[in-house]
């Protein structure tokens, strides 16, 4: 008869490994008590749309992420860097910030770089005009918040 401790250890390891690689597909727990998703998204847009023209240029988005999230200035944003800063700025729960990081990490390399931002732009630009309007970004982010399982 197999050692049950070994079986549980292997099953637990497989579950943790699977969870880490499937965060983008799974739900999350959005636990912000301070901001509604609408207020959070409005704050995110205000942070990124530096010139207030209603369009999020790639340079504005990259600048916001590098300035706010890349604490070691190596042009790569790690999950830890992102999660800490996201929680501090937008007051979402850790689970949501981790979920969001993995949703933004388009090439699944566990860091956010300009390649991920290009992939996000293609995903968010719903009318295909090559520009990200505040409205497109708002719709994208609210969908992410809505696909979250509310915290209990």
PDB file of C-alpha atoms in Angstrom:
ATOM      1  CA  UNK A   1       0.000   0.000   0.000  1.00  0.00           C
ATOM      2  CA  UNK A   2       1.445   3.439  -0.930  1.00  0.00           C
ATOM      3  CA  UNK A   3       2.470   5.840   1.791  1.00  0.00           C
ATOM      4  CA  UNK A   4      -0.498   8.241   2.054  1.00  0.00           C
ATOM      5  CA  UNK A   5       1.749  11.117   3.138  1.00  0.00           C
ATOM      6  CA  UNK A   6       3.685  10.822  -0.107  1.00  0.00           C
ATOM      7  CA  UNK A   7       0.453  10.691  -2.131  1.00  0.00           C
ATOM      8  CA  UNK A   8      -0.871  13.837  -0.417  1.00  0.00           C
ATOM      9  CA  UNK A   9       2.469  15.600  -0.844  1.00  0.00           C
ATOM     10  CA  UNK A  10       2.527  14.814  -4.574  1.00  0.00           C
ATOM     11  CA  UNK A  11      -1.102  15.838  -5.037  1.00  0.00           C
ATOM     12  CA  UNK A  12      -0.493  19.080  -3.136  1.00  0.00           C
ATOM     13  CA  UNK A  13       2.578  19.877  -5.216  1.00  0.00           C
ATOM     14  CA  UNK A  14       0.687  19.221  -8.437  1.00  0.00           C
ATOM     15  CA  UNK A  15      -2.174  21.457  -7.287  1.00  0.00           C
ATOM     16  CA  UNK A  16       0.148  24.334  -6.398  1.00  0.00           C
ATOM     17  CA  UNK A  17       2.047  23.953  -9.680  1.00  0.00           C
ATOM     18  CA  UNK A  18      -1.198  23.893 -11.655  1.00  0.00           C
ATOM     19  CA  UNK A  19      -2.531  26.931  -9.807  1.00  0.00           C
ATOM     20  CA  UNK A  20       0.534  29.006 -10.605  1.00  0.00           C
ATOM     21  CA  UNK A  21       0.246  28.250 -14.318  1.00  0.00           C
ATOM     22  CA  UNK A  22      -3.513  28.682 -14.598  1.00  0.00           C
ATOM     23  CA  UNK A  23      -4.150  31.922 -12.727  1.00  0.00           C
ATOM     24  CA  UNK A  24      -5.144  33.718 -15.911  1.00  0.00           C
ATOM     25  CA  UNK A  25      -7.908  31.223 -16.625  1.00  0.00           C
ATOM     26  CA  UNK A  26      -9.218  30.977 -13.075  1.00  0.00           C
ATOM     27  CA  UNK A  27     -11.229  33.431 -11.080  1.00  0.00           C
ATOM     28  CA  UNK A  28      -9.885  35.609  -8.350  1.00  0.00           C
ATOM     29  CA  UNK A  29     -11.079  37.321  -5.244  1.00  0.00           C
ATOM     30  CA  UNK A  30     -11.449  41.073  -5.519  1.00  0.00           C
ATOM     31  CA  UNK A  31     -11.466  42.229  -1.922  1.00  0.00           C
ATOM     32  CA  UNK A  32     -11.173  45.996  -2.093  1.00  0.00           C
ATOM     33  CA  UNK A  33     -13.197  47.649   0.619  1.00  0.00           C
ATOM     34  CA  UNK A  34     -12.063  51.179  -0.249  1.00  0.00           C
ATOM     35  CA  UNK A  35     -12.784  51.484  -3.986  1.00  0.00           C
ATOM     36  CA  UNK A  36     -15.494  50.177  -6.239  1.00  0.00           C
ATOM     37  CA  UNK A  37     -14.218  48.695  -9.503  1.00  0.00           C
ATOM     38  CA  UNK A  38     -15.515  51.799 -11.337  1.00  0.00           C
ATOM     39  CA  UNK A  39     -13.560  54.154  -9.089  1.00  0.00           C
ATOM     40  CA  UNK A  40     -10.447  51.983  -9.303  1.00  0.00           C
ATOM     41  CA  UNK A  41     -10.632  51.903 -13.118  1.00  0.00           C
ATOM     42  CA  UNK A  42     -11.153  55.669 -13.264  1.00  0.00           C
ATOM     43  CA  UNK A  43      -8.060  56.132 -11.071  1.00  0.00           C
ATOM     44  CA  UNK A  44      -6.043  53.755 -13.263  1.00  0.00           C
ATOM     45  CA  UNK A  45      -7.016  55.677 -16.403  1.00  0.00           C
ATOM     46  CA  UNK A  46      -6.240  59.009 -14.740  1.00  0.00           C
ATOM     47  CA  UNK A  47      -2.820  57.675 -13.756  1.00  0.00           C
ATOM     48  CA  UNK A  48      -2.021  56.542 -17.307  1.00  0.00           C
ATOM     49  CA  UNK A  49      -3.603  59.209 -19.524  1.00  0.00           C
ATOM     50  CA  UNK A  50      -0.974  61.817 -18.689  1.00  0.00           C
ATOM     51  CA  UNK A  51      -2.129  64.397 -21.231  1.00  0.00           C
ATOM     52  CA  UNK A  52      -5.859  63.823 -20.629  1.00  0.00           C
ATOM     53  CA  UNK A  53      -6.700  63.429 -24.318  1.00  0.00           C
ATOM     54  CA  UNK A  54      -8.876  60.319 -23.869  1.00  0.00           C
ATOM     55  CA  UNK A  55      -6.335  58.069 -25.586  1.00  0.00           C
ATOM     56  CA  UNK A  56      -3.787  55.872 -23.846  1.00  0.00           C
ATOM     57  CA  UNK A  57      -0.644  56.043 -25.934  1.00  0.00           C
ATOM     58  CA  UNK A  58       1.792  53.177 -25.522  1.00  0.00           C
ATOM     59  CA  UNK A  59       4.401  55.596 -24.185  1.00  0.00           C
ATOM     60  CA  UNK A  60       1.978  56.739 -21.451  1.00  0.00           C
ATOM     61  CA  UNK A  61       1.143  53.183 -20.417  1.00  0.00           C
ATOM     62  CA  UNK A  62       4.764  52.021 -20.413  1.00  0.00           C
ATOM     63  CA  UNK A  63       5.841  55.165 -18.562  1.00  0.00           C
ATOM     64  CA  UNK A  64       3.209  54.609 -15.868  1.00  0.00           C
ATOM     65  CA  UNK A  65       4.187  50.994 -15.376  1.00  0.00           C
ATOM     66  CA  UNK A  66       7.933  51.627 -15.352  1.00  0.00           C
ATOM     67  CA  UNK A  67       7.612  54.616 -13.011  1.00  0.00           C
ATOM     68  CA  UNK A  68       5.177  53.056 -10.573  1.00  0.00           C
ATOM     69  CA  UNK A  69       5.964  49.339 -10.674  1.00  0.00           C
ATOM     70  CA  UNK A  70       9.580  48.711 -11.730  1.00  0.00           C
ATOM     71  CA  UNK A  71      11.188  49.361  -8.349  1.00  0.00           C
ATOM     72  CA  UNK A  72      14.606  47.965  -9.309  1.00  0.00           C
ATOM     73  CA  UNK A  73      14.682  49.828 -12.666  1.00  0.00           C
ATOM     74  CA  UNK A  74      15.608  46.797 -14.765  1.00  0.00           C
ATOM     75  CA  UNK A  75      12.812  47.261 -17.364  1.00  0.00           C
ATOM     76  CA  UNK A  76      11.041  44.139 -16.078  1.00  0.00           C
ATOM     77  CA  UNK A  77       8.226  44.160 -13.552  1.00  0.00           C
ATOM     78  CA  UNK A  78       8.136  41.081 -11.367  1.00  0.00           C
ATOM     79  CA  UNK A  79       4.992  39.753  -9.772  1.00  0.00           C
ATOM     80  CA  UNK A  80       6.204  40.940  -6.359  1.00  0.00           C
ATOM     81  CA  UNK A  81       6.879  44.478  -7.633  1.00  0.00           C
ATOM     82  CA  UNK A  82       3.503  44.656  -9.351  1.00  0.00           C
ATOM     83  CA  UNK A  83       1.435  43.201  -6.514  1.00  0.00           C
ATOM     84  CA  UNK A  84       2.875  45.468  -3.830  1.00  0.00           C
ATOM     85  CA  UNK A  85       2.409  48.635  -5.847  1.00  0.00           C
ATOM     86  CA  UNK A  86      -1.047  47.663  -7.135  1.00  0.00           C
ATOM     87  CA  UNK A  87      -2.317  47.039  -3.612  1.00  0.00           C
ATOM     88  CA  UNK A  88      -0.819  50.283  -2.312  1.00  0.00           C
ATOM     89  CA  UNK A  89      -2.260  52.375  -5.141  1.00  0.00           C
ATOM     90  CA  UNK A  90      -5.651  50.799  -5.876  1.00  0.00           C
ATOM     91  CA  UNK A  91      -6.401  49.002  -2.593  1.00  0.00           C
ATOM     92  CA  UNK A  92      -7.388  45.716  -4.209  1.00  0.00           C
ATOM     93  CA  UNK A  93      -6.720  42.443  -2.458  1.00  0.00           C
ATOM     94  CA  UNK A  94      -3.573  40.427  -3.039  1.00  0.00           C
ATOM     95  CA  UNK A  95      -5.451  37.666  -4.883  1.00  0.00           C
ATOM     96  CA  UNK A  96      -6.810  40.171  -7.374  1.00  0.00           C
ATOM     97  CA  UNK A  97      -3.417  41.831  -7.898  1.00  0.00           C
ATOM     98  CA  UNK A  98      -1.811  38.423  -8.567  1.00  0.00           C
ATOM     99  CA  UNK A  99      -4.658  37.510 -10.941  1.00  0.00           C
ATOM    100  CA  UNK A 100      -4.222  40.815 -12.758  1.00  0.00           C
ATOM    101  CA  UNK A 101      -0.455  40.385 -13.049  1.00  0.00           C
ATOM    102  CA  UNK A 102      -0.907  36.999 -14.696  1.00  0.00           C
ATOM    103  CA  UNK A 103      -3.611  38.405 -16.959  1.00  0.00           C
ATOM    104  CA  UNK A 104      -1.209  41.158 -18.075  1.00  0.00           C
ATOM    105  CA  UNK A 105       1.702  38.697 -18.505  1.00  0.00           C
ATOM    106  CA  UNK A 106       0.794  37.764 -22.068  1.00  0.00           C
ATOM    107  CA  UNK A 107       3.820  35.556 -22.756  1.00  0.00           C
ATOM    108  CA  UNK A 108       3.714  33.806 -19.351  1.00  0.00           C
ATOM    109  CA  UNK A 109       7.346  34.573 -18.542  1.00  0.00           C
ATOM    110  CA  UNK A 110       6.486  35.791 -15.009  1.00  0.00           C
ATOM    111  CA  UNK A 111       7.511  39.389 -15.717  1.00  0.00           C
ATOM    112  CA  UNK A 112       5.907  42.358 -17.414  1.00  0.00           C
ATOM    113  CA  UNK A 113       7.881  43.921 -20.245  1.00  0.00           C
ATOM    114  CA  UNK A 114       7.142  46.010 -23.313  1.00  0.00           C
ATOM    115  CA  UNK A 115       6.261  42.772 -25.169  1.00  0.00           C
ATOM    116  CA  UNK A 116       3.394  42.199 -22.735  1.00  0.00           C
ATOM    117  CA  UNK A 117       2.143  45.757 -23.212  1.00  0.00           C
ATOM    118  CA  UNK A 118       2.068  45.265 -26.991  1.00  0.00           C
ATOM    119  CA  UNK A 119       0.034  42.093 -26.494  1.00  0.00           C
ATOM    120  CA  UNK A 120      -2.334  43.914 -24.173  1.00  0.00           C
ATOM    121  CA  UNK A 121      -2.770  46.736 -26.650  1.00  0.00           C
ATOM    122  CA  UNK A 122      -3.798  44.281 -29.349  1.00  0.00           C
ATOM    123  CA  UNK A 123      -6.283  42.651 -26.963  1.00  0.00           C
ATOM    124  CA  UNK A 124      -7.793  45.898 -25.681  1.00  0.00           C
ATOM    125  CA  UNK A 125      -8.058  47.775 -29.010  1.00  0.00           C
ATOM    126  CA  UNK A 126     -11.566  46.523 -29.767  1.00  0.00           C
ATOM    127  CA  UNK A 127     -12.159  48.711 -32.838  1.00  0.00           C
ATOM    128  CA  UNK A 128      -8.752  47.927 -34.371  1.00  0.00           C
ATOM    129  CA  UNK A 129      -7.718  51.535 -34.955  1.00  0.00           C
ATOM    130  CA  UNK A 130      -4.315  51.035 -33.327  1.00  0.00           C
ATOM    131  CA  UNK A 131      -5.182  53.353 -30.429  1.00  0.00           C
ATOM    132  CA  UNK A 132      -6.404  52.635 -26.936  1.00  0.00           C
ATOM    133  CA  UNK A 133      -9.226  54.875 -25.936  1.00  0.00           C
ATOM    134  CA  UNK A 134     -10.060  55.417 -22.290  1.00  0.00           C
ATOM    135  CA  UNK A 135     -13.413  53.744 -23.043  1.00  0.00           C
ATOM    136  CA  UNK A 136     -11.755  50.599 -24.467  1.00  0.00           C
ATOM    137  CA  UNK A 137      -9.456  50.349 -21.466  1.00  0.00           C
ATOM    138  CA  UNK A 138     -12.354  50.924 -19.056  1.00  0.00           C
ATOM    139  CA  UNK A 139     -14.352  48.116 -20.691  1.00  0.00           C
ATOM    140  CA  UNK A 140     -11.333  45.798 -20.559  1.00  0.00           C
ATOM    141  CA  UNK A 141     -10.602  46.482 -16.884  1.00  0.00           C
ATOM    142  CA  UNK A 142     -14.241  46.319 -15.759  1.00  0.00           C
ATOM    143  CA  UNK A 143     -14.527  42.929 -17.477  1.00  0.00           C
ATOM    144  CA  UNK A 144     -11.561  41.744 -15.420  1.00  0.00           C
ATOM    145  CA  UNK A 145     -13.149  43.029 -12.226  1.00  0.00           C
ATOM    146  CA  UNK A 146     -16.521  41.491 -13.151  1.00  0.00           C
ATOM    147  CA  UNK A 147     -14.934  38.097 -13.844  1.00  0.00           C
ATOM    148  CA  UNK A 148     -13.598  38.086 -10.327  1.00  0.00           C
ATOM    149  CA  UNK A 149     -15.368  36.218  -7.547  1.00  0.00           C
ATOM    150  CA  UNK A 150     -16.356  38.760  -4.875  1.00  0.00           C
ATOM    151  CA  UNK A 151     -14.534  38.296  -1.588  1.00  0.00           C
ATOM    152  CA  UNK A 152     -16.483  36.944   1.330  1.00  0.00           C
TER     153      UNK A 152
END
